[in-house]
XYZ file of C-alpha atoms in Angstrom:
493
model
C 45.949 26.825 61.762
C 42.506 27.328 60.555
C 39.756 25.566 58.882
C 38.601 26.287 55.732
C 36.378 25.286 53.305
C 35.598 25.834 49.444
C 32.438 25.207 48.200
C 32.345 25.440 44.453
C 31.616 23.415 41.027
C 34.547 24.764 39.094
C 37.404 21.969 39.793
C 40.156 24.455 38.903
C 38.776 26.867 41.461
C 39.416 23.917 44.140
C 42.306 23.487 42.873
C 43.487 27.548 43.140
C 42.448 27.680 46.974
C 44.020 24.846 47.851
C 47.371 25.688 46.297
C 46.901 29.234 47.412
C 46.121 27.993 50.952
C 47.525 25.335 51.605
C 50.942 26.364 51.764
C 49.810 29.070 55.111
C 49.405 25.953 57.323
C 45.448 25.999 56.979
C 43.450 23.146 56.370
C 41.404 23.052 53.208
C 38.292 21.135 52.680
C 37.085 21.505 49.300
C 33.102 20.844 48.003
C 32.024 20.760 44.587
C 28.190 20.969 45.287
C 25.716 21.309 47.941
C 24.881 18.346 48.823
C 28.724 17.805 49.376
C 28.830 20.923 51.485
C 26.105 19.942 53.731
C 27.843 16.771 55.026
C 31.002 19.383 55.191
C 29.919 21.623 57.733
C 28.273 19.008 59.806
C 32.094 19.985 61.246
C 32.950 23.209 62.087
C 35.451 25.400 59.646
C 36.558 29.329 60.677
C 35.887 30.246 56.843
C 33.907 29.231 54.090
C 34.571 30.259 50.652
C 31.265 30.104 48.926
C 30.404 30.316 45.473
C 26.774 31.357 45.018
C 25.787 29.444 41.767
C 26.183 25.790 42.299
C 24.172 22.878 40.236
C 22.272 21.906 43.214
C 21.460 24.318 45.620
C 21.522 28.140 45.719
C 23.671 30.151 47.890
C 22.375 32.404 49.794
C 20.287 29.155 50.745
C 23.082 27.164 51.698
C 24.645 30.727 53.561
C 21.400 30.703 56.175
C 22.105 26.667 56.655
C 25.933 27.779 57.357
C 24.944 30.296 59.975
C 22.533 28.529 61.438
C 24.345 25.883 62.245
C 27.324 27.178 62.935
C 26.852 31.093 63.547
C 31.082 31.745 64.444
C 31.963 30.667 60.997
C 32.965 33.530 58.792
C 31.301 33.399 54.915
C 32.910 35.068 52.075
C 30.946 34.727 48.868
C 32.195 33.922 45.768
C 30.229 36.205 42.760
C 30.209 37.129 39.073
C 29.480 40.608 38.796
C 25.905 39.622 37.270
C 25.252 37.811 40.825
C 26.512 41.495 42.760
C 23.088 42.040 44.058
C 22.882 38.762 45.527
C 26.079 39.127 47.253
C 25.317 41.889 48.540
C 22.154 40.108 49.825
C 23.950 37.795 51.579
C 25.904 40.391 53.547
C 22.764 41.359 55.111
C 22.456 37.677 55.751
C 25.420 37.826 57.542
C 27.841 36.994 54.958
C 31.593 38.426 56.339
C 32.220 39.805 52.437
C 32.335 39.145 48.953
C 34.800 38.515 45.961
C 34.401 39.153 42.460
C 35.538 36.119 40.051
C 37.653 36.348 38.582
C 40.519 37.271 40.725
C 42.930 40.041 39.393
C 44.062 40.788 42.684
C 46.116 38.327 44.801
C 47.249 40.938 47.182
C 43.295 41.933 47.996
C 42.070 38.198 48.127
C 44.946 37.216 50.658
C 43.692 40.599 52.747
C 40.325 39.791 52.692
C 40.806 35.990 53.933
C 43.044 37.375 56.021
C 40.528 40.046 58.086
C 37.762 36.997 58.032
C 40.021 34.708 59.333
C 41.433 37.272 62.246
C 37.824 37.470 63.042
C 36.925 33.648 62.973
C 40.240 33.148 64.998
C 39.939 35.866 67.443
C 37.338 36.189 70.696
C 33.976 38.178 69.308
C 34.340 40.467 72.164
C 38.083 41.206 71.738
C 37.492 42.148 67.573
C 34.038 43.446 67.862
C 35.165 46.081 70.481
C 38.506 47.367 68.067
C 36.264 47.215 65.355
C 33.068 49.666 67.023
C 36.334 51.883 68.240
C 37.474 52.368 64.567
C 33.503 52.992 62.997
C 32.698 55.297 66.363
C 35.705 57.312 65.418
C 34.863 57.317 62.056
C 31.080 57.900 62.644
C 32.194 61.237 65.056
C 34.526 62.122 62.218
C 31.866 62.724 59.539
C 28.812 63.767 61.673
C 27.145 60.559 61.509
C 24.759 59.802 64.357
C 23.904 56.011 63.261
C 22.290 54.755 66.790
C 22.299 51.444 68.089
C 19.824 49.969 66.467
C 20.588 46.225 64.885
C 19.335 47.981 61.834
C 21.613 50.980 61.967
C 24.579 48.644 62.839
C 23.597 45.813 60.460
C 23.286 49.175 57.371
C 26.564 50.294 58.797
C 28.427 46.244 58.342
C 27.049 46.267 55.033
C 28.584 49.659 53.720
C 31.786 49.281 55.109
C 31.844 45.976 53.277
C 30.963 47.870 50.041
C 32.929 50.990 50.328
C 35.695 49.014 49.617
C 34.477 47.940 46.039
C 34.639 50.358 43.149
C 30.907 49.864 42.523
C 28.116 52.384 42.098
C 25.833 52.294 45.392
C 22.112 53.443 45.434
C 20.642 54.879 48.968
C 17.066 54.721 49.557
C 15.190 56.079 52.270
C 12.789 58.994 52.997
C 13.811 62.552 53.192
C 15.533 63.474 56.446
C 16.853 60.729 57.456
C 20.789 61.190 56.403
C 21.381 60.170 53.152
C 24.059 62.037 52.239
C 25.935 61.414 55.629
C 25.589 57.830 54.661
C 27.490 58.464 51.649
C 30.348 60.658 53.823
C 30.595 58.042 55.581
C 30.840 55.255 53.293
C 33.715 57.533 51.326
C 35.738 57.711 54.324
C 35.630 54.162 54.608
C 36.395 54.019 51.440
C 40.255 53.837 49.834
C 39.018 57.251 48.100
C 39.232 58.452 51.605
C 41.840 61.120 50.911
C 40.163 62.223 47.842
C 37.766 64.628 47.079
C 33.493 64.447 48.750
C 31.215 66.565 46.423
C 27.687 66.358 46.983
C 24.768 67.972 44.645
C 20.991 67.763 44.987
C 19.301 67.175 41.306
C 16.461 68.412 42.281
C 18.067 71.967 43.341
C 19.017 73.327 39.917
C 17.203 73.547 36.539
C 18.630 71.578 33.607
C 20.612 73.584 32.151
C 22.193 74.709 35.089
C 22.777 70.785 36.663
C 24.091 70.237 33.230
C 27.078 72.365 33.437
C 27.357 71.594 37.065
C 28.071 68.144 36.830
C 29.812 68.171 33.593
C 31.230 71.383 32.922
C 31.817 73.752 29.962
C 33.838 75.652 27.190
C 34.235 78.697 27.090
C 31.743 80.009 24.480
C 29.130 77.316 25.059
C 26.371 79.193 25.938
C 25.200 82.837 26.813
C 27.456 83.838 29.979
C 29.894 81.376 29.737
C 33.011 84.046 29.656
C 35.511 80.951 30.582
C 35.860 77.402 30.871
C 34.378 75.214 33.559
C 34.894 71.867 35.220
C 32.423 70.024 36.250
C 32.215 68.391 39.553
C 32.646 64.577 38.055
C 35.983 66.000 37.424
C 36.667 67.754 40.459
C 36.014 64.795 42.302
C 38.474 62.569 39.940
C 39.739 59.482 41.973
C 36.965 60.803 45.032
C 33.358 60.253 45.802
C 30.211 62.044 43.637
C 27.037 61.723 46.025
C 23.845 62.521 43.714
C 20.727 63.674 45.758
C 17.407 63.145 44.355
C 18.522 61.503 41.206
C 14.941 60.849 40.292
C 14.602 65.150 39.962
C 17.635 64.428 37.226
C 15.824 65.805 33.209
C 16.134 62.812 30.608
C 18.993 64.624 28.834
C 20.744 64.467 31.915
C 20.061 60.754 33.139
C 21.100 60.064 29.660
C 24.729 61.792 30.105
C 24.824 59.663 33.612
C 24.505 56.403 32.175
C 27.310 57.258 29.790
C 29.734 58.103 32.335
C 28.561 54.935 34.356
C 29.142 52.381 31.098
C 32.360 54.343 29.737
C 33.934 56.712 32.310
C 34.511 59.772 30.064
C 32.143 62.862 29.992
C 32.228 65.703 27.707
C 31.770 69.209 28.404
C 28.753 71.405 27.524
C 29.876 72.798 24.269
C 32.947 70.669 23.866
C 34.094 67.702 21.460
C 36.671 65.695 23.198
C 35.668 63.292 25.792
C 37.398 63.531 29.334
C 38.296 60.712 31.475
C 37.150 60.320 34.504
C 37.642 58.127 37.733
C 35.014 59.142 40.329
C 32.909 56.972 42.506
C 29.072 57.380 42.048
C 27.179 56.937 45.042
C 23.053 58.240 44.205
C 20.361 58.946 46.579
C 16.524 59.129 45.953
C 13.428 58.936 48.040
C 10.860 58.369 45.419
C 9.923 55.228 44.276
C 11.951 55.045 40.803
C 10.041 51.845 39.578
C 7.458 53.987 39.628
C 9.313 56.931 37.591
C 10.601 54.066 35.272
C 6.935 52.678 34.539
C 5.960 56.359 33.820
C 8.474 57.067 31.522
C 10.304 59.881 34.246
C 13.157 57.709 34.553
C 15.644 55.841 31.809
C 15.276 51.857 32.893
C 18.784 51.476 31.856
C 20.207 53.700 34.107
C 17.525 52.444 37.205
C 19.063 48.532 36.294
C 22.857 50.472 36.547
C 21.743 51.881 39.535
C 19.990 49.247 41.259
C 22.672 46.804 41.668
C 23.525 47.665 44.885
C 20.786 49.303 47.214
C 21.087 50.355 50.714
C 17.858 51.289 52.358
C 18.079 53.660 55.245
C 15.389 53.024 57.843
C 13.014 55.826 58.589
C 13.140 56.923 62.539
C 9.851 55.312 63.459
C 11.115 51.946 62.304
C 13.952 51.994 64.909
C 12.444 54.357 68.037
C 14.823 52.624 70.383
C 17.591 55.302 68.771
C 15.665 58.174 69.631
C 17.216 58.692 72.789
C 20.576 58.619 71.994
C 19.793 60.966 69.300
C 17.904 63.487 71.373
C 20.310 63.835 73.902
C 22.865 64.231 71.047
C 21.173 66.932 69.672
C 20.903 68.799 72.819
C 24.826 68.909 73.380
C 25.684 69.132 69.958
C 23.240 72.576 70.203
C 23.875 73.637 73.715
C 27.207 72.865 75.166
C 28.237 70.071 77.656
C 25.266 71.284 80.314
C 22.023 71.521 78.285
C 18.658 71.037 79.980
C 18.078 67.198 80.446
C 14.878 66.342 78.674
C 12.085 64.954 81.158
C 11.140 60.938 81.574
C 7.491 62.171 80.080
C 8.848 64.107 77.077
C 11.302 60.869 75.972
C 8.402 58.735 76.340
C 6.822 61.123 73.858
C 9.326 61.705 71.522
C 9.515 57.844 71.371
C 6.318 57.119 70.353
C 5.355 59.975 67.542
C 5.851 58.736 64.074
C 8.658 61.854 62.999
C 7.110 61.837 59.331
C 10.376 64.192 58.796
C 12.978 61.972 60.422
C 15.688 63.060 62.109
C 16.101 66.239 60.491
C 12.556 67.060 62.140
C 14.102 65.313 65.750
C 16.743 67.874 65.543
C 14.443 70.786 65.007
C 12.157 70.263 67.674
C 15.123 69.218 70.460
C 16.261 72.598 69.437
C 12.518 74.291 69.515
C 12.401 73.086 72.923
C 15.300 73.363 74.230
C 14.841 77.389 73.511
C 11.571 77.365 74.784
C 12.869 75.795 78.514
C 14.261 78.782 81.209
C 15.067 75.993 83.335
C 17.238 72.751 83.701
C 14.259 70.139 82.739
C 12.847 69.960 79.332
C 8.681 68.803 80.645
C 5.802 68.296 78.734
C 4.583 72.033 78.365
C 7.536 72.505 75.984
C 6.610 69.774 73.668
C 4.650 70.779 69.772
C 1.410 70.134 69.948
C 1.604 67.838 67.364
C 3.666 65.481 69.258
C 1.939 66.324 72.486
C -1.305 65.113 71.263
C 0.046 62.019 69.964
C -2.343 58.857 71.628
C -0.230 56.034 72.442
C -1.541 52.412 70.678
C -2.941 50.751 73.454
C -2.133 46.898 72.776
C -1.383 44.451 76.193
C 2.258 44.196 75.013
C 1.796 39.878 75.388
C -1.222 40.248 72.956
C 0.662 42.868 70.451
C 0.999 40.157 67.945
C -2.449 38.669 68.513
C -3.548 41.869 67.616
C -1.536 42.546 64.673
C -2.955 39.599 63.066
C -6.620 40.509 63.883
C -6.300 43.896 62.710
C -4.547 42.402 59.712
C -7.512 39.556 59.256
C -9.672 42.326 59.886
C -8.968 44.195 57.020
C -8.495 41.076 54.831
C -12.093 40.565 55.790
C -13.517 43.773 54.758
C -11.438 43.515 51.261
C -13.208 39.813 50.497
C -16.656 41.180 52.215
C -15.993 44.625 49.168
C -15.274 41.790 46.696
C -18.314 39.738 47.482
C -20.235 42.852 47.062
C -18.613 44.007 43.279
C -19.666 40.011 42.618
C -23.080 40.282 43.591
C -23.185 43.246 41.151
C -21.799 41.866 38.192
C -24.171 38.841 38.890
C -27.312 41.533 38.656
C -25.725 43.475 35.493
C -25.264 39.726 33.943
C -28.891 39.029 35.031
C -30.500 42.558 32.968
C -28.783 41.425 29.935
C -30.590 40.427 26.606
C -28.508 37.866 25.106
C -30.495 37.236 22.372
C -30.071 40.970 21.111
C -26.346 40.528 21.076
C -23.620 40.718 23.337
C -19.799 41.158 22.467
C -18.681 38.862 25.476
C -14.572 39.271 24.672
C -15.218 42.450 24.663
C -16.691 42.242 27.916
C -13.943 39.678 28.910
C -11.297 42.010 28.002
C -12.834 45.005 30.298
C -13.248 42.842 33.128
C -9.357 41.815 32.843
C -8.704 45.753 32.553
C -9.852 46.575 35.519
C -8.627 43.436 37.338
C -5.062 44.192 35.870
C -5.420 48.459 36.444
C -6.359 47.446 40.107
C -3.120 45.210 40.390
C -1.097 47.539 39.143
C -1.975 50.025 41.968
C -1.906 47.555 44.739
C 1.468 46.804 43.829
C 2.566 50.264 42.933
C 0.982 51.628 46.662
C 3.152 48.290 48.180
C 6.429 49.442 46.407
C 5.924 53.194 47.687
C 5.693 52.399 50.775
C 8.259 50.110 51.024
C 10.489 52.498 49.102
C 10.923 50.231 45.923
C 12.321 47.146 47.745
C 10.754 44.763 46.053
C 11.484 41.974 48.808
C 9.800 44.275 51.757
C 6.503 44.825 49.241
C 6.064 40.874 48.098
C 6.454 40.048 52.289
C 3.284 42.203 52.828
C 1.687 40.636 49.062
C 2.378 37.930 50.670
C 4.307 36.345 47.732
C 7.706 36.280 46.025
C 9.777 39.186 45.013
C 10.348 37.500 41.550
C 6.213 36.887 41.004
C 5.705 40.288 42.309
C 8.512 41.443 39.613
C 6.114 39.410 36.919
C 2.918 40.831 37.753
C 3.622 44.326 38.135
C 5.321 44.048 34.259
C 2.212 42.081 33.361
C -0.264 44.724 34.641
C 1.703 47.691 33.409
């Protein structure tokens, strides 16, 4: 028997689980608001069916309370499809899954309470060991070296989660570090698994070409088109689409995307009837499409259809403790089960250079050196300059953090020291001024809140480029909210 409890401010909803439960043997505890749920899990339940709008509290506030307190408890949120991007939030919070109201499918909700409770039930160890077997063999199966990284593994949790939802997914992350493996492997999670994987880059053909690519076309349509073609959106009917670069994608073409998104059906280049079509969109970019959206590059509508559910793959300097594994995978995926065994110096190396390329540029120097060594140790003499010369930060590891912050008050000094100076300046312009001849002060008013809003509107822009349009990553170095950054940056623009 397990414990269970429903937190949620729909009384018939209550009712459902507990009817739907309650007849397994579990025991059902049932909340209709936070403050109710709070003196709930003082006591410890194996699930927790949580609905994420309540009157009182949100939550993915009441989630981080839940596994706080009681970290073993499984979560499964509770969402309207408006609230996806929450959910999927909470996943990364450590949320076990989520469920869309309402519930069309008894068959999937019983399996999904099911798996959580098998979990909740069952030793960590014992589950967490079948369930690395299944993604290692899963991971080997579609080329996908993921590390062990908690932010590899944590990225990995929440995909598998998601593969399983018919929902379009948007991968960020900068070029070379496996995008499009991502999406392999989130497919053969997927139950489109036996169904067809096409990939295309948008940036790789011109419009007219992508065009017929991804949609196909008559006979007749155009100047060499001696026969009929399908596109791959219907090659890949019931499978997987993975769009590369879909911030390369024309207008025309972004317009025809959002289309199939909002109706399912395409239509040929050059014919009349639409087609129906039932293939899972997962998109990939590593350009900052708020950016592209604010300069008119990119539709909005189709960023807000694609931006319900983001993954963001890390770039290789932001989780060096995978480098290792990934070398040494490299050198036996290139040379056999005896390559030469890279050198304590040359790991220490490879761990601390910033790969700007990722791990496409890992793999191409493992295999640079590797043909550059006669002998069985890859040493020093073998590494590219570029990573030879690297100088290591030298920061007492006990005072790293000590001097994070004083580099980071350092710099907040020199901005306020700049500002002082650009005051001081204004003060001696306002001083040279004849008043009495005239002066057009909202005029000047209006200038002034120009610049102060154009200045904004780059600080903000450089923040969301470099943290690769995730909004929460760029208001945690703002040092404000995601929604207030969200405000300005419309403001300024």
């Amino acid at each position: 028997m397990a414990r269970i409890l429903v937190v949620d401010d729909e009384v018939e909803m209550g009712n459902f689980f507990n009817f739907f439960l309650d007849g397994k043997g579990h025991e059902i505890t049932v909340a209709e608001n936070g403050r109710d749920a709070r003196k709930a899990f003082q006591d410890y339940y194996h699930l927790v069916l949580l609905d994420l709008k309540l009157p009182d509290v949100n939550g993915i506030t009441l989630l981080k309370e839940i596994k706080a307190r009681h970290p073993d408890s499984e979560v499964i949120i509770m969402t309207g499809y408006s609230t996806v991007k929450s959910a999927v939030e909470a996943i990364q919070l450590g949320a076990y899954d989520y469920l869309e109201k309402p519930f069309d499918n008894l068959d999937a909700l019983e399996g999904i309470i099911n798996r959580a409770l098998s979990r909740a039930l069952a030793k960590g160890e014992t589950y967490d060991d079948e369930e690395m077997v299944r993604r290692k063999t899963t991971l080997k199966k579609v080329g996908f070296v993921a590390g062990r990284s908690e932010k590899m593994q944590r990225l990995l949790t929440v995909a598998e989660r998601l593969a399983k939802k018919n929902i379009t997914i948007l991968i960020r992350g900068e070029t070379g570090t496996g995008k499009e493996v991502l999406a392999r492997y989130i497919h053969s999670v997927s139950d489109r698994a036996d169904k067809p994987f096409l990939a295309i880059n948008c940036g790789a053909f011109t419009e007219t070409l992508l065009d017929s690519e991804l949609f196909g076309h008559e006979k007749g349509a155009f100047t060499g088109a001696t026969s009929q073609h399908k596109g791959i959106f219907e090659v890949a009917h019931r499978g997987t689409l993975f769009l590369d670069e879909i911030g390369e994608a024309a207008l025309p073409i972004q317009v025809k995307l959002l289309r199939v998104l909002e109706t399912g059906e395409i239509f040929r280049v050059g014919g009349e009837s639409p087609i129906r079509v039932d293939t899972r969109l997962i998109a990939a970019t590593n350009a900052p499409l708020e950016k592209l959206v604010a300069e008119q590059r990119f539709r909005e509508d189709l960023f807000y259809r694609l931006d319900v559910v983001t993954l963001h793959l890390p770039a290789l300097r932001e989780r060096p403790e995978d480098i290792p594994l990934l070398a040494e995978h490299f050198l036996h995926q290139r040379h056999g089960p005896t390559p030469p065994r890279l050198s304590t110096e040359v790991m220490d190396a490879l761990t601390r250079y910033k790969w700007p390329g990722n791990i496409r540029e890992l793999a191409n120097v493992i295999e640079q050196m590797a043909a550059l060594c006669d002998g069985s140790v890859i040493t020093p003499e073998h590494l590219p300059p570029k990573i030879k010369n690297e100088k290591p930060l030298v920061i007492d590891e006990l005072n790293a953090g000590a001097a994070e912050e004083q580099v980071a008050g350092s710099e907040q000094d020199t901005v306020e020291k700049r500002l002082e100076e650009i005051a001081d300046r204004l003060d001696s312009l306002v001083n040279q001024i004849d008043v009495k001849a005239g002066f057009d002060l909202p005029l000047y008013l209006d200038k002034l809140k120009e610049i102060t809003n154009e200045s904004a509107r780059k600080l903000i822009a450089k923040a969301l480029q470099e943290a690769g349009g995730r909004y929460p990553q760029a208001a945690e170095w703002l040092e404000t909210t995601p929604r207030v950054l969200r405000y300005l940056y419309k403001e300024k623009k």
